[in-house]
């Protein structure tokens, strides 16, 4: 009987880690509440509620690193102007911030190594993208986001100017 109860409690504890939870309910995240899941000792931000002009994703929640933002996390906002992503973040999902009409500034931390397709598409006000100088995968130049040394443009403002483009010989 004791083993049955212990097994039940252990199962309930493991299951509770898979249930979406909210953070920032006390309003400390500039008017936003984050919805997240915990899996394998790290946090994935899966949703958000509330409003405000600045969204700063914390580096840790419940003592665990925030490592990813889910696909379609924050699409279509008409209020969001500034996004600050932590150094612990490794992955930004597909269309995570797409169609945020007033989004004008994004900061990407040092550990981000994957940005999903169209993560910042249809953000007509986006004029400033900054990347931590410690980031070894992405860089910002002239308010645009590039991957590595190559000119792989992920996002850019209307003011961004590309002065030259190199096309490899193997390109058909």
CSV table of C-alpha atoms in Angstrom, one decimal, residues 33-162:
chain,number,residue,atom,x,y,z
A,33,UNK,CA,1.7,37.4,-17.5
A,34,UNK,CA,3.7,34.6,-19.1
A,35,UNK,CA,2.4,31.1,-19.6
A,36,UNK,CA,5.1,28.4,-19.6
A,37,UNK,CA,5.9,24.7,-19.4
A,38,UNK,CA,8.7,23.0,-17.6
A,39,UNK,CA,10.4,20.1,-19.4
A,40,UNK,CA,13.7,18.5,-18.7
A,41,UNK,CA,14.7,21.2,-16.3
A,42,UNK,CA,14.2,24.2,-18.5
A,43,UNK,CA,11.3,26.6,-19.2
A,44,UNK,CA,9.5,27.2,-22.5
A,45,UNK,CA,7.4,30.3,-22.7
A,46,UNK,CA,4.2,29.2,-24.5
A,47,UNK,CA,1.8,32.2,-24.2
A,48,UNK,CA,1.2,35.6,-22.7
A,49,UNK,CA,-1.7,37.7,-21.5
A,50,UNK,CA,-2.0,41.3,-20.5
A,51,UNK,CA,-0.8,44.4,-22.2
A,52,UNK,CA,2.0,46.9,-22.2
A,53,UNK,CA,4.6,48.4,-24.4
A,54,UNK,CA,7.7,46.5,-23.1
A,55,UNK,CA,8.0,42.7,-22.7
A,56,UNK,CA,11.1,41.5,-20.9
A,57,UNK,CA,11.4,37.8,-20.7
A,58,UNK,CA,13.1,36.7,-17.5
A,59,UNK,CA,16.2,34.6,-17.6
A,60,UNK,CA,14.9,32.2,-15.0
A,61,UNK,CA,11.5,31.1,-13.7
A,62,UNK,CA,11.1,29.0,-10.6
A,63,UNK,CA,14.9,28.7,-10.5
A,64,UNK,CA,15.1,27.2,-14.0
A,65,UNK,CA,16.6,28.8,-17.1
A,66,UNK,CA,14.1,30.1,-19.7
A,67,UNK,CA,15.5,28.5,-22.9
A,68,UNK,CA,12.8,28.8,-25.6
A,69,UNK,CA,9.8,30.7,-26.8
A,70,UNK,CA,7.1,28.6,-28.6
A,71,UNK,CA,5.9,29.1,-32.1
A,72,UNK,CA,3.3,31.9,-32.6
A,73,UNK,CA,4.0,33.1,-29.1
A,74,UNK,CA,3.1,36.7,-29.5
A,75,UNK,CA,1.6,37.4,-32.9
A,76,UNK,CA,-0.5,40.4,-33.8
A,77,UNK,CA,0.1,42.7,-30.9
A,78,UNK,CA,-0.9,46.4,-31.4
A,79,UNK,CA,0.7,47.6,-28.2
A,80,UNK,CA,4.1,45.9,-27.9
A,81,UNK,CA,7.0,48.2,-28.7
A,82,UNK,CA,10.1,46.7,-27.1
A,83,UNK,CA,11.2,43.0,-26.5
A,84,UNK,CA,14.1,42.1,-24.3
A,85,UNK,CA,15.2,38.5,-24.5
A,86,UNK,CA,17.5,37.0,-21.8
A,87,UNK,CA,21.0,35.5,-22.3
A,88,UNK,CA,19.6,32.1,-21.3
A,89,UNK,CA,17.2,31.9,-24.3
A,90,UNK,CA,18.4,29.4,-27.0
A,91,UNK,CA,15.4,29.3,-29.3
A,92,UNK,CA,12.8,31.6,-30.7
A,93,UNK,CA,9.9,29.9,-32.4
A,94,UNK,CA,8.4,30.3,-35.8
A,95,UNK,CA,6.3,33.5,-36.1
A,96,UNK,CA,7.0,34.2,-32.4
A,97,UNK,CA,6.6,38.0,-32.8
A,98,UNK,CA,5.1,38.3,-36.3
A,99,UNK,CA,2.6,41.0,-37.1
A,100,UNK,CA,3.4,43.1,-34.1
A,101,UNK,CA,2.5,46.4,-35.7
A,102,UNK,CA,4.3,48.8,-33.2
A,103,UNK,CA,7.2,46.6,-32.3
A,104,UNK,CA,10.3,48.8,-32.9
A,105,UNK,CA,13.1,47.4,-30.7
A,106,UNK,CA,14.3,43.9,-30.0
A,107,UNK,CA,17.3,42.8,-27.9
A,108,UNK,CA,18.6,39.2,-28.4
A,109,UNK,CA,20.8,37.7,-25.7
A,110,UNK,CA,24.1,35.7,-25.9
A,111,UNK,CA,22.8,32.1,-26.0
A,112,UNK,CA,20.2,32.4,-28.8
A,113,UNK,CA,21.3,29.9,-31.5
A,114,UNK,CA,18.0,29.3,-33.3
A,115,UNK,CA,15.4,31.8,-34.6
A,116,UNK,CA,12.4,30.2,-36.4
A,117,UNK,CA,11.1,31.3,-39.8
A,118,UNK,CA,9.2,34.6,-39.9
A,119,UNK,CA,9.9,35.3,-36.2
A,120,UNK,CA,9.8,39.0,-36.8
A,121,UNK,CA,7.8,39.2,-40.1
A,122,UNK,CA,5.2,41.9,-40.7
A,123,UNK,CA,6.6,44.2,-38.0
A,124,UNK,CA,6.5,47.4,-40.0
A,125,UNK,CA,7.8,49.6,-37.2
A,126,UNK,CA,10.8,47.4,-36.4
A,127,UNK,CA,13.8,49.8,-36.6
A,128,UNK,CA,16.3,48.5,-34.0
A,129,UNK,CA,17.6,44.9,-33.5
A,130,UNK,CA,20.4,44.5,-31.1
A,131,UNK,CA,22.3,41.3,-30.4
A,132,UNK,CA,24.6,40.6,-27.5
A,133,UNK,CA,28.2,40.8,-28.5
A,134,UNK,CA,28.8,37.4,-26.8
A,135,UNK,CA,26.3,35.7,-29.3
A,136,UNK,CA,28.3,33.5,-31.6
A,137,UNK,CA,25.5,32.7,-34.1
A,138,UNK,CA,23.6,36.0,-34.7
A,139,UNK,CA,24.8,39.6,-35.1
A,140,UNK,CA,23.2,42.9,-35.7
A,141,UNK,CA,24.4,45.4,-38.2
A,142,UNK,CA,22.6,48.6,-39.4
A,143,UNK,CA,19.5,47.7,-37.3
A,144,UNK,CA,19.3,44.3,-39.1
A,145,UNK,CA,19.6,40.7,-37.8
A,146,UNK,CA,22.1,38.4,-39.6
A,147,UNK,CA,23.2,34.9,-39.0
A,148,UNK,CA,26.9,34.3,-38.7
A,149,UNK,CA,29.4,35.9,-41.0
A,150,UNK,CA,27.2,35.3,-44.0
A,151,UNK,CA,24.7,37.8,-45.2
A,152,UNK,CA,21.7,35.8,-44.2
A,153,UNK,CA,19.2,38.5,-43.3
A,154,UNK,CA,16.6,37.4,-40.7
A,155,UNK,CA,15.0,40.8,-40.1
A,156,UNK,CA,15.7,44.4,-41.0
A,157,UNK,CA,14.2,47.8,-40.9
A,158,UNK,CA,13.3,49.9,-43.9
A,159,UNK,CA,16.3,52.0,-43.2
A,160,UNK,CA,18.7,49.1,-43.5
A,161,UNK,CA,21.0,49.2,-46.5
A,162,UNK,CA,22.8,46.1,-47.9
